[in-house]
Amino acid sequence: ALVGTTRNVEANVTGATVVPFLWTAAGHTVSASSIVFLAKIPHGAHVTRFDAVGWVGNADNSTIDVGFTGEASLDYLVDGAAVSATATAVLTVRTGALPHFISLSDDTQPRFRYLQAKWASLGTATTTAIIAGVIEYVMGKPTIGR
């Protein structure tokens, strides 16, 4: 039997964790409002860095939003980053979006959020597109008052 106070599950390693991601359409049709899951971020993580690029194979005006599942805004990190076929575009993080604390209630299972990208606008459905980058988070920081 467990005796004493209970604690939330914590990461087995403190310090920075860098998660690289690479998504390609690879022949699957992508259209406006398509959502791509890029990484799983655990409860208690302090997201400290997000660097990403995007490219789409058609020449029309396309934009990408990036955020976390279960959060109020699906474009929390990146809001309407323009991508095209002419060059790989750097996705710019919104001012004030980082650092960001991932917090879920104790009864929420599983205890993580997905980092997701949404093709906010895409003039023509395509089968050639790329989203790549890294997200970095730190575990083990105090969470009182967060």
Short mmCIF file of C-alpha atoms in Angstrom, two decimals:
data_model
loop_
_atom_site.label_atom_id
_atom_site.label_comp_id
_atom_site.label_asym_id
_atom_site.label_seq_id
_atom_site.Cartn_x
_atom_site.Cartn_y
_atom_site.Cartn_z
CA ALA A 1 0.00 0.00 0.00
CA LEU A 2 1.12 3.54 -0.68
CA VAL A 3 1.60 5.65 2.40
CA GLY A 4 2.07 9.41 2.59
CA THR A 5 1.41 12.11 0.04
CA THR A 6 0.82 11.39 -3.63
CA ARG A 7 2.70 13.07 -6.45
CA ASN A 8 2.16 13.40 -10.17
CA VAL A 9 4.32 11.27 -12.40
CA GLU A 10 7.47 13.18 -13.28
CA ALA A 11 10.05 12.83 -16.01
CA ASN A 12 12.86 10.42 -15.26
CA VAL A 13 15.38 12.95 -16.58
CA THR A 14 15.59 16.63 -15.74
CA GLY A 15 16.99 19.10 -18.21
CA ALA A 16 16.39 19.88 -21.86
CA THR A 17 14.75 17.40 -24.21
CA VAL A 18 14.96 18.15 -27.94
CA VAL A 19 12.43 16.43 -30.19
CA PRO A 20 13.12 16.64 -33.92
CA PHE A 21 10.22 16.18 -36.33
CA LEU A 22 9.88 15.74 -40.07
CA TRP A 23 6.56 15.32 -41.84
CA THR A 24 6.15 14.92 -45.58
CA ALA A 25 2.90 14.52 -47.49
CA ALA A 26 4.60 11.69 -49.43
CA GLY A 27 1.75 11.28 -51.87
CA HIS A 28 -1.09 11.74 -49.35
CA THR A 29 -3.52 14.50 -50.29
CA VAL A 30 -3.33 17.60 -48.08
CA SER A 31 -6.00 20.28 -48.24
CA ALA A 32 -7.04 23.34 -46.26
CA SER A 33 -7.75 22.44 -42.60
CA SER A 34 -5.62 19.26 -42.72
CA ILE A 35 -3.96 18.70 -39.33
CA VAL A 36 -0.58 17.06 -38.84
CA PHE A 37 0.59 15.73 -35.47
CA LEU A 38 4.31 16.44 -35.07
CA ALA A 39 5.32 15.47 -31.50
CA LYS A 40 3.99 14.46 -28.06
CA ILE A 41 4.81 16.87 -25.23
CA PRO A 42 4.28 15.58 -21.65
CA HIS A 43 2.43 17.22 -18.79
CA GLY A 44 4.78 19.40 -16.76
CA ALA A 45 6.97 20.39 -19.71
CA HIS A 46 8.17 23.95 -20.11
CA VAL A 47 8.46 24.46 -23.87
CA THR A 48 11.47 26.72 -24.37
CA ARG A 49 12.22 26.56 -28.11
CA PHE A 50 10.43 25.89 -31.38
CA ASP A 51 12.19 26.08 -34.73
CA ALA A 52 10.44 24.89 -37.90
CA VAL A 53 10.26 25.29 -41.65
CA GLY A 54 7.53 24.56 -44.16
CA TRP A 55 7.20 24.03 -47.90
CA VAL A 56 4.28 23.23 -50.17
CA GLY A 57 4.44 22.00 -53.75
CA ASN A 58 1.87 24.33 -55.26
CA ALA A 59 2.39 27.99 -56.03
CA ASP A 60 -0.78 29.44 -54.48
CA ASN A 61 -0.99 31.25 -51.14
CA SER A 62 -0.74 28.71 -48.33
CA THR A 63 -0.41 29.23 -44.58
CA ILE A 64 0.36 27.05 -41.56
CA ASP A 65 -0.77 27.42 -37.93
CA VAL A 66 1.02 25.54 -35.13
CA GLY A 67 -0.21 24.88 -31.61
CA PHE A 68 -1.06 22.20 -29.06
CA THR A 69 -4.10 19.93 -28.88
CA GLY A 70 -6.50 20.81 -26.10
CA GLU A 71 -5.37 24.43 -25.88
CA ALA A 72 -7.65 27.40 -26.51
CA SER A 73 -5.94 28.38 -29.75
CA LEU A 74 -4.70 26.02 -32.48
CA ASP A 75 -2.33 28.77 -33.66
CA TYR A 76 -0.71 29.39 -30.26
CA LEU A 77 2.90 29.10 -31.46
CA VAL A 78 2.63 30.07 -35.13
CA ASP A 79 -0.22 32.06 -36.66
CA GLY A 80 -0.60 32.00 -40.44
CA ALA A 81 3.00 31.42 -41.56
CA ALA A 82 3.15 31.84 -45.33
CA VAL A 83 4.62 28.88 -47.22
CA SER A 84 5.08 28.36 -50.95
CA ALA A 85 6.77 26.31 -53.64
CA THR A 86 9.45 28.93 -54.33
CA ALA A 87 11.47 28.48 -51.12
CA THR A 88 11.40 26.77 -47.74
CA ALA A 89 9.79 29.19 -45.27
CA VAL A 90 10.87 29.66 -41.65
CA LEU A 91 7.85 29.52 -39.33
CA THR A 92 7.98 32.50 -36.96
CA VAL A 93 6.92 31.97 -33.34
CA ARG A 94 4.36 34.46 -32.04
CA THR A 95 5.68 37.11 -29.65
CA GLY A 96 5.21 36.00 -26.05
CA ALA A 97 4.34 32.38 -26.92
CA LEU A 98 7.49 30.95 -25.34
CA PRO A 99 8.23 29.74 -22.79
CA HIS A 100 4.97 27.79 -22.48
CA PHE A 101 3.95 25.40 -19.69
CA ILE A 102 2.04 22.23 -20.63
CA SER A 103 -0.47 21.55 -17.88
CA LEU A 104 -3.26 18.98 -17.76
CA SER A 105 -5.72 18.24 -14.97
CA ASP A 106 -4.99 15.19 -12.80
CA ASP A 107 -7.83 13.17 -14.32
CA THR A 108 -6.76 13.79 -17.94
CA GLN A 109 -5.38 10.69 -19.61
CA PRO A 110 -3.06 10.34 -21.43
CA ARG A 111 -0.94 13.03 -19.81
CA PHE A 112 0.47 14.76 -22.88
CA ARG A 113 -0.49 17.20 -25.62
CA TYR A 114 0.29 16.85 -29.30
CA LEU A 115 2.24 19.54 -31.11
CA GLN A 116 0.17 20.00 -34.25
CA ALA A 117 0.34 21.93 -37.48
CA LYS A 118 -2.78 22.90 -39.39
CA TRP A 119 -2.81 23.92 -43.04
CA ALA A 120 -4.88 27.05 -42.37
CA SER A 121 -5.17 27.88 -46.05
CA LEU A 122 -4.20 25.92 -49.12
CA GLY A 123 -5.52 27.12 -52.45
CA THR A 124 -5.22 23.74 -54.14
CA ALA A 125 -5.05 20.29 -52.56
CA THR A 126 -1.56 18.84 -52.96
CA THR A 127 0.43 15.67 -52.37
CA THR A 128 3.77 17.43 -51.91
CA ALA A 129 4.43 19.31 -48.67
CA ILE A 130 6.97 19.35 -45.83
CA ILE A 131 7.02 20.52 -42.22
CA ALA A 132 10.26 19.98 -40.29
CA GLY A 133 12.00 21.28 -37.20
CA VAL A 134 12.62 20.79 -33.49
CA ILE A 135 10.77 21.53 -30.28
CA GLU A 136 12.66 21.73 -26.99
CA TYR A 137 11.24 21.44 -23.51
CA VAL A 138 12.55 21.24 -19.95
CA MET A 139 11.15 19.00 -17.22
CA GLY A 140 11.62 19.21 -13.51
CA LYS A 141 11.03 22.92 -12.97
CA PRO A 142 8.73 23.95 -10.12
CA THR A 143 5.08 24.14 -11.19
CA ILE A 144 3.50 25.92 -8.22
CA GLY A 145 1.53 28.90 -9.46
CA ARG A 146 1.65 27.83 -13.12
#
